Short mmCIF file of C-alpha atoms in Angstrom, two decimals:
data_model
loop_
_atom_site.label_atom_id
_atom_site.label_comp_id
_atom_site.label_asym_id
_atom_site.label_seq_id
_atom_site.Cartn_x
_atom_site.Cartn_y
_atom_site.Cartn_z
CA MET Z 1 -54.91 15.62 -63.98
CA GLU Z 2 -57.56 12.42 -63.48
CA VAL Z 3 -59.81 13.58 -61.06
CA ASN Z 4 -61.64 9.99 -61.23
CA GLY Z 5 -58.97 7.97 -60.29
CA GLY Z 6 -58.58 5.48 -57.50
CA ALA Z 7 -57.18 6.42 -54.24
CA VAL Z 8 -54.06 8.18 -53.72
CA SER Z 9 -51.87 7.52 -50.68
CA ASP Z 10 -49.08 9.74 -50.76
CA PRO Z 11 -50.12 13.37 -48.92
CA GLU Z 12 -47.90 15.40 -50.96
CA THR Z 13 -49.22 14.00 -54.12
CA ILE Z 14 -52.64 14.35 -53.50
CA ARG Z 15 -52.31 17.93 -52.01
CA SER Z 16 -50.48 19.00 -55.16
CA GLN Z 17 -53.18 17.42 -57.35
CA PHE Z 18 -55.84 19.28 -55.35
CA LEU Z 19 -54.03 22.59 -55.67
CA GLN Z 20 -53.58 22.04 -59.32
CA LEU Z 21 -57.46 21.64 -59.74
CA LEU Z 22 -58.01 24.60 -57.74
CA ARG Z 23 -55.75 26.66 -60.14
CA THR Z 24 -57.58 25.35 -63.20
CA ARG Z 25 -60.64 27.28 -62.19
CA ARG Z 26 -59.08 30.68 -61.17
CA ASN Z 27 -59.90 33.85 -62.47
CA ALA Z 28 -56.87 36.25 -63.58
CA GLN Z 29 -54.22 35.87 -60.86
CA LEU Z 30 -53.63 39.15 -58.70
CA PRO Z 31 -50.80 40.19 -56.12
CA LEU Z 32 -52.73 39.61 -52.53
CA THR Z 33 -53.73 43.38 -51.60
CA VAL Z 34 -55.57 44.31 -48.69
CA GLU Z 35 -58.28 47.02 -48.31
CA PRO Z 36 -59.94 48.49 -45.42
CA ALA Z 37 -63.68 47.87 -45.08
CA LYS Z 38 -66.17 49.21 -42.74
CA PRO Z 39 -68.42 46.92 -40.41
CA VAL Z 40 -71.50 45.31 -41.66
CA VAL Z 41 -74.53 47.16 -40.15
CA LYS Z 42 -77.06 44.50 -41.75
CA PRO Z 43 -75.69 41.15 -42.47
CA LEU Z 44 -77.33 39.42 -45.39
CA PHE Z 45 -78.69 35.74 -44.23
CA GLN Z 46 -79.94 33.62 -47.21
CA ASP Z 47 -82.78 32.39 -45.07
CA VAL Z 48 -86.38 33.06 -45.00
CA THR Z 49 -85.99 33.47 -41.41
CA PRO Z 50 -82.72 34.96 -40.44
CA PRO Z 51 -81.42 33.84 -37.07
CA THR Z 52 -81.20 35.56 -33.97
CA PHE Z 53 -79.63 33.42 -31.08
CA SER Z 54 -77.71 30.21 -31.04
CA GLU Z 55 -77.23 28.57 -27.84
CA ALA Z 56 -73.90 27.38 -29.13
CA MET Z 57 -72.21 30.29 -30.18
CA GLU Z 58 -72.85 32.09 -26.53
CA SER Z 59 -71.38 28.63 -25.02
CA CYS Z 60 -67.86 29.26 -25.82
CA PRO Z 61 -65.56 29.73 -22.96
CA LYS Z 62 -64.29 33.36 -22.21
CA ALA Z 63 -61.77 34.89 -20.13
CA ASN Z 64 -63.66 36.73 -17.03
CA ILE Z 65 -62.96 40.27 -18.18
CA GLY Z 66 -65.36 42.71 -17.17
CA ASN Z 67 -64.38 45.46 -19.41
CA LEU Z 68 -64.11 43.11 -22.54
CA LYS Z 69 -65.95 45.49 -25.00
CA GLU Z 70 -63.91 48.20 -24.12
CA LEU Z 71 -60.57 45.91 -24.83
CA LEU Z 72 -61.84 44.68 -28.31
CA LYS Z 73 -59.97 45.55 -31.35
CA GLU Z 74 -62.20 45.20 -34.29
CA GLU Z 75 -60.68 45.20 -37.91
CA ASN Z 76 -62.74 44.81 -41.02
CA LEU Z 77 -61.15 44.58 -44.59
CA TYR Z 78 -61.07 42.78 -48.16
CA LEU Z 79 -58.26 40.78 -49.17
CA HIS Z 80 -58.53 40.47 -53.33
CA THR Z 81 -57.56 36.70 -53.83
CA GLU Z 82 -58.43 36.77 -57.65
CA ALA Z 83 -59.93 39.00 -60.17
CA GLY Z 84 -64.04 39.22 -60.41
CA ASP Z 85 -66.40 40.21 -57.67
CA GLN Z 86 -65.80 37.09 -55.75
CA GLY Z 87 -62.11 37.49 -55.71
CA LYS Z 88 -62.91 39.92 -52.94
CA LEU Z 89 -62.81 38.23 -49.64
CA PRO Z 90 -64.43 39.98 -46.87
CA VAL Z 91 -62.61 39.55 -43.49
CA LEU Z 92 -63.22 40.58 -39.78
CA ILE Z 93 -60.99 40.37 -37.19
CA LEU Z 94 -60.91 40.80 -33.00
CA SER Z 95 -58.18 40.77 -30.86
CA THR Z 96 -57.78 42.50 -27.44
CA LYS Z 97 -56.07 45.65 -27.30
CA GLY Z 98 -52.36 45.37 -25.86
CA ASN Z 99 -49.20 47.26 -25.85
CA ASN Z 100 -47.16 44.05 -25.75
CA GLN Z 101 -45.42 43.16 -29.05
CA GLU Z 102 -45.99 39.43 -28.46
CA LYS Z 103 -47.18 37.32 -31.17
CA ARG Z 104 -50.45 35.51 -30.57
CA PRO Z 105 -52.11 32.20 -31.80
CA ALA Z 106 -54.72 32.76 -34.44
CA VAL Z 107 -58.23 31.15 -35.41
CA VAL Z 108 -60.00 31.17 -38.35
CA PHE Z 109 -63.85 30.59 -37.91
CA LEU Z 110 -66.02 29.55 -40.96
CA HIS Z 111 -69.80 30.03 -41.10
CA SER Z 112 -72.58 27.53 -42.25
CA THR Z 113 -74.81 27.52 -45.22
CA HIS Z 114 -76.53 30.82 -45.70
CA LYS Z 115 -74.96 32.37 -42.84
CA CYS Z 116 -72.25 35.02 -42.70
CA LYS Z 117 -68.88 36.09 -41.00
CA GLU Z 118 -71.03 38.38 -38.31
CA TRP Z 119 -73.06 35.40 -37.12
CA LEU Z 120 -69.71 34.20 -35.67
CA ARG Z 121 -69.00 37.22 -33.55
CA PRO Z 122 -69.98 35.34 -30.04
CA LEU Z 123 -67.12 32.86 -30.92
CA LEU Z 124 -64.80 35.41 -32.08
CA GLU Z 125 -65.28 37.49 -28.91
CA ALA Z 126 -64.70 34.57 -26.97
CA TYR Z 127 -61.39 33.58 -28.29
CA ALA Z 128 -60.30 36.97 -28.53
CA SER Z 129 -60.81 37.37 -24.77
CA ARG Z 130 -58.49 34.52 -24.24
CA GLY Z 131 -55.69 35.84 -25.99
CA TYR Z 132 -56.17 34.68 -29.89
CA VAL Z 133 -56.41 36.74 -32.89
CA ALA Z 134 -59.76 35.59 -33.96
CA ILE Z 135 -60.63 35.82 -38.00
CA ALA Z 136 -63.89 34.91 -39.72
CA VAL Z 137 -64.55 35.60 -43.57
CA ASP Z 138 -67.65 35.16 -45.92
CA SER Z 139 -67.62 32.23 -47.66
CA ARG Z 140 -68.04 32.45 -51.65
CA TYR Z 141 -71.69 33.85 -52.38
CA HIS Z 142 -72.28 34.29 -48.64
CA GLY Z 143 -72.25 37.84 -46.53
CA GLU Z 144 -71.04 40.55 -48.46
CA ARG Z 145 -70.45 38.35 -51.41
CA ALA Z 146 -74.12 37.70 -51.98
CA SER Z 147 -76.53 40.16 -53.23
CA SER Z 148 -79.89 38.35 -53.08
CA LEU Z 149 -81.30 35.51 -50.88
CA THR Z 150 -80.55 33.20 -53.73
CA THR Z 151 -77.12 34.09 -54.86
CA TYR Z 152 -75.49 30.69 -53.42
CA ARG Z 153 -78.32 28.76 -54.93
CA ASP Z 154 -77.77 30.11 -58.16
CA ALA Z 155 -74.14 29.85 -58.12
CA LEU Z 156 -74.56 26.09 -57.48
CA VAL Z 157 -76.87 25.96 -60.37
CA SER Z 158 -74.46 28.07 -62.82
CA SER Z 159 -71.55 25.68 -61.88
CA TRP Z 160 -73.65 22.74 -62.89
CA LYS Z 161 -74.57 24.41 -66.06
CA ASN Z 162 -71.12 25.85 -67.12
CA GLY Z 163 -68.71 24.16 -65.23
CA ASP Z 164 -66.44 27.16 -64.81
CA THR Z 165 -66.55 27.57 -60.89
CA MET Z 166 -66.57 25.46 -57.89
CA PRO Z 167 -69.00 27.16 -55.22
CA PHE Z 168 -69.72 23.92 -53.23
CA ILE Z 169 -66.49 23.92 -50.84
CA PHE Z 170 -63.55 24.48 -53.17
CA ASP Z 171 -63.50 27.95 -54.49
CA THR Z 172 -63.47 28.85 -50.76
CA VAL Z 173 -60.62 27.01 -49.93
CA TRP Z 174 -58.62 29.06 -52.46
CA ASP Z 175 -59.69 32.15 -50.50
CA LEU Z 176 -58.46 30.20 -47.18
CA ILE Z 177 -54.84 29.49 -48.78
CA LYS Z 178 -54.86 33.06 -49.63
CA LEU Z 179 -56.02 34.33 -46.08
CA ALA Z 180 -52.83 32.11 -44.96
CA ASP Z 181 -50.67 34.08 -47.03
CA TYR Z 182 -52.05 37.35 -45.35
CA LEU Z 183 -52.13 35.86 -41.82
CA THR Z 184 -48.67 34.59 -41.54
CA GLY Z 185 -47.54 37.78 -42.67
CA ARG Z 186 -49.11 39.91 -39.75
CA ASP Z 187 -46.96 41.39 -36.90
CA ASP Z 188 -49.29 40.10 -34.40
CA ILE Z 189 -49.75 36.66 -35.10
CA ASP Z 190 -47.47 33.76 -34.58
CA PRO Z 191 -47.17 32.06 -38.33
CA THR Z 192 -46.84 28.70 -36.49
CA LYS Z 193 -49.85 28.96 -34.58
CA ILE Z 194 -52.79 29.07 -36.48
CA GLY Z 195 -56.05 27.09 -36.23
CA ILE Z 196 -59.11 26.59 -38.30
CA THR Z 197 -62.46 25.60 -37.36
CA GLY Z 198 -66.09 25.71 -38.64
CA GLU Z 199 -69.72 24.66 -38.82
CA SER Z 200 -71.17 22.65 -41.22
CA LEU Z 201 -70.49 23.98 -44.48
CA GLY Z 202 -67.73 25.84 -42.42
CA GLY Z 203 -66.35 22.54 -41.24
CA MET Z 204 -66.03 21.41 -44.56
CA HIS Z 205 -64.05 24.23 -45.58
CA ALA Z 206 -61.94 23.93 -42.29
CA TRP Z 207 -61.44 20.21 -43.26
CA PHE Z 208 -60.35 20.78 -46.62
CA ALA Z 209 -58.20 24.02 -45.96
CA ALA Z 210 -56.41 21.93 -43.55
CA PHE Z 211 -55.86 19.18 -45.78
CA ALA Z 212 -54.56 21.88 -48.67
CA ASP Z 213 -52.49 24.28 -46.76
CA THR Z 214 -50.01 23.38 -43.88
CA ARG Z 215 -49.85 26.48 -42.42
CA TYR Z 216 -52.96 25.47 -40.96
CA ALA Z 217 -51.49 24.09 -38.02
CA VAL Z 218 -54.52 22.74 -35.97
CA ALA Z 219 -57.82 21.81 -37.51
CA ALA Z 220 -61.37 21.44 -35.28
CA PRO Z 221 -64.14 21.03 -38.37
CA ILE Z 222 -67.56 20.79 -36.68
CA ILE Z 223 -70.34 18.85 -38.32
CA GLY Z 224 -68.56 18.79 -41.36
CA VAL Z 225 -66.52 15.84 -42.33
CA GLN Z 226 -68.12 13.02 -44.21
CA GLY Z 227 -67.43 10.52 -46.92
CA PHE Z 228 -69.25 11.37 -50.00
CA ARG Z 229 -68.22 8.33 -52.22
CA TRP Z 230 -69.39 6.19 -49.14
CA ALA Z 231 -72.94 8.01 -49.13
CA ILE Z 232 -73.48 7.24 -52.86
CA ASP Z 233 -72.29 3.80 -52.19
CA ASN Z 234 -74.75 3.38 -49.62
CA ASP Z 235 -77.85 5.28 -50.52
CA LYS Z 236 -77.25 7.58 -47.71
CA TRP Z 237 -76.76 10.80 -49.60
CA GLN Z 238 -80.42 12.24 -49.26
CA ALA Z 239 -79.94 14.64 -46.29
CA ARG Z 240 -76.76 15.93 -47.87
CA VAL Z 241 -78.63 16.76 -51.25
CA ASP Z 242 -81.40 18.17 -49.68
CA SER Z 243 -79.43 21.18 -48.13
CA ILE Z 244 -78.64 22.35 -51.51
CA LYS Z 245 -81.53 20.69 -53.56
CA ALA Z 246 -82.02 23.03 -56.37
CA VAL Z 247 -78.60 21.98 -58.12
CA PHE Z 248 -79.79 18.59 -58.11
CA GLU Z 249 -83.18 18.96 -59.19
CA GLU Z 250 -81.62 20.90 -62.06
CA ALA Z 251 -79.31 18.28 -62.86
CA ARG Z 252 -82.15 15.86 -62.53
CA THR Z 253 -84.14 17.60 -65.31
CA ASP Z 254 -81.20 18.17 -67.76
CA LEU Z 255 -80.65 14.31 -67.23
CA GLY Z 256 -84.14 13.13 -68.17
CA LYS Z 257 -84.57 11.80 -64.84
CA ASN Z 258 -87.66 11.46 -63.19
CA GLU Z 259 -86.12 11.74 -59.47
CA ILE Z 260 -82.72 12.46 -58.14
CA ASP Z 261 -80.83 9.05 -57.94
CA LYS Z 262 -77.22 8.01 -57.06
CA GLU Z 263 -76.09 8.85 -60.44
CA VAL Z 264 -77.51 12.43 -60.63
CA VAL Z 265 -75.67 12.88 -57.16
CA GLU Z 266 -72.40 11.67 -58.48
CA LYS Z 267 -72.47 13.75 -61.83
CA VAL Z 268 -73.28 16.93 -59.83
CA TRP Z 269 -70.16 16.42 -57.28
CA ASP Z 270 -68.05 15.70 -60.22
CA ARG Z 271 -69.19 18.83 -61.87
CA ILE Z 272 -69.17 21.45 -59.22
CA ALA Z 273 -66.42 19.79 -56.86
CA PRO Z 274 -64.26 17.58 -58.99
CA GLY Z 275 -62.79 14.76 -57.09
CA LEU Z 276 -64.99 15.19 -54.11
CA ALA Z 277 -67.07 11.55 -54.22
CA SER Z 278 -63.32 10.04 -55.65
CA GLN Z 279 -59.57 10.93 -54.67
CA PHE Z 280 -60.31 13.98 -52.66
CA ASP Z 281 -62.67 12.29 -50.41
CA ALA Z 282 -62.40 11.93 -46.71
CA PRO Z 283 -60.26 8.44 -47.01
CA ASN Z 284 -57.64 10.41 -48.55
CA THR Z 285 -57.95 13.92 -47.45
CA VAL Z 286 -58.36 13.51 -43.60
CA PRO Z 287 -55.41 11.25 -43.17
CA ALA Z 288 -53.21 13.95 -45.52
CA ILE Z 289 -53.37 16.09 -42.28
CA ALA Z 290 -51.42 14.30 -40.25
CA PRO Z 291 -49.45 14.79 -38.15
CA ARG Z 292 -50.93 18.44 -37.42
CA PRO Z 293 -53.66 18.25 -34.53
CA LEU Z 294 -57.28 17.27 -35.93
CA LEU Z 295 -60.52 17.09 -34.29
CA ILE Z 296 -63.27 15.99 -35.86
CA VAL Z 297 -66.69 16.50 -34.12
CA ASN Z 298 -70.05 15.19 -35.35
CA GLY Z 299 -73.38 14.16 -34.03
CA ALA Z 300 -73.40 10.51 -33.73
CA GLU Z 301 -77.14 10.73 -35.51
CA ASP Z 302 -76.13 13.32 -38.02
CA PRO Z 303 -77.79 12.22 -41.42
CA ARG Z 304 -75.64 14.70 -43.44
CA CYS Z 305 -72.35 13.09 -42.20
CA PRO Z 306 -73.22 9.58 -41.68
CA LEU Z 307 -70.73 8.47 -38.69
CA GLU Z 308 -70.31 4.93 -40.68
CA GLY Z 309 -69.01 6.84 -43.76
CA LEU Z 310 -65.91 7.98 -41.53
CA GLU Z 311 -64.79 4.75 -40.53
CA ILE Z 312 -62.27 4.35 -43.16
CA PRO Z 313 -61.21 7.69 -42.64
CA LYS Z 314 -60.90 7.15 -39.06
CA THR Z 315 -58.76 3.84 -39.17
CA ARG Z 316 -56.65 5.47 -42.12
CA ALA Z 317 -55.93 8.49 -39.87
CA TYR Z 318 -55.04 6.77 -36.91
CA GLU Z 319 -52.77 4.72 -39.15
CA ALA Z 320 -51.15 8.18 -40.74
CA TYR Z 321 -50.70 9.63 -37.11
CA GLY Z 322 -49.15 6.55 -35.73
CA GLU Z 323 -48.26 6.25 -31.99
CA ALA Z 324 -45.86 9.12 -31.95
CA HIS Z 325 -48.74 11.33 -32.58
CA SER Z 326 -51.84 9.43 -31.32
CA ASP Z 327 -52.76 12.26 -29.13
CA LYS Z 328 -53.18 14.67 -32.32
CA PHE Z 329 -56.53 12.95 -33.61
CA LYS Z 330 -59.45 12.59 -32.18
CA LEU Z 331 -63.07 11.85 -33.40
CA VAL Z 332 -65.99 12.91 -30.97
CA ALA Z 333 -69.41 11.85 -32.08
CA GLU Z 334 -72.09 13.39 -29.44
CA PRO Z 335 -74.74 10.82 -28.70
CA GLY Z 336 -78.23 11.52 -29.97
CA ILE Z 337 -77.62 14.63 -31.99
CA GLY Z 338 -78.00 15.35 -35.61
CA HIS Z 339 -76.68 17.93 -38.15
CA GLN Z 340 -76.45 20.71 -35.12
CA MET Z 341 -73.52 22.42 -33.55
CA THR Z 342 -73.90 21.81 -29.70
CA PRO Z 343 -72.32 23.52 -26.66
CA LEU Z 344 -70.19 20.33 -26.46
CA MET Z 345 -69.08 20.68 -29.69
CA VAL Z 346 -67.83 24.38 -29.37
CA LYS Z 347 -66.09 23.18 -25.70
CA GLU Z 348 -64.55 20.33 -27.46
CA ALA Z 349 -62.93 22.57 -30.32
CA SER Z 350 -62.22 25.33 -27.86
CA ASP Z 351 -60.07 22.68 -25.67
CA TRP Z 352 -58.40 21.40 -28.70
CA PHE Z 353 -57.03 24.79 -29.59
CA ASP Z 354 -55.96 25.53 -26.21
CA GLN Z 355 -53.90 22.26 -25.61
CA PHE Z 356 -52.21 22.71 -29.24
CA LEU Z 357 -52.07 26.82 -30.11
CA LYS Z 358 -51.45 27.93 -26.48
#
């Protein structure tokens, strides 16, 4: 497969190419197996100062249930998505106890860089209170899949050096495809009503998982969708690069450069996420989600996801959805907001799922 080719307009073709890319970097295939796990007592955050509170996380609409804590059902498990340590996907599922056998809608939540699935618990509880099965996972090299404060950073550098893994976005998308295998087979989930959302890195995961796997029926990526090629061409890549700077510094040294420039950026993306700044970029993958409902929520002043870089993806998406499905695509840019998830964004996503999954 040519990963540096031009635009591919046919959604099925580009989806097939992307899935083929994912398969080229896989360890030995395993049958999908489920292993019981225990709740994580001390979640690992790869931040120097672990986060303690998030207004946005706590703002998610909840049903008015006085004894919600007693009604919640928690499941902790591992899915084996491929051979090797990183092929063990930790999953946290919250739902409400009930005797009815009715299948429920489900939403998958994805955390941001250096966080973990436990950080998402307030969102999981809020959605569970409203009748959803709420699912969170640890992305690659995060949470239970990390062993130190530098696990993710080290994985990115190793990918640049060795070119054998895709720790930035793509490997976790493989896990999310396997997660869909599992979720669609559960007795309590309606397989036609599975949504996906996430914040920042998790928003990128949600975007690419919805593109790659049509079983994700509704998507609402938050502060994650961006134009990688546009950022390179318009010299707006700095904020995104700074968020995972170690790998770019390593590449700069290896390439004999005095500073990180657009050539370094392009080479890193091509190495750790092939096609991210070419055929798998937003102008091709965002429209490929049509006609499934897609909400993109960003900050209008976000330097990591510059709004100007979404003009072409937005235009192509409106064309892909067409008049018949025009209500199924929406891009919200919150004024005055940079790279942060806000209560408004959480509410927009919540309303989106209620509209299309309930």
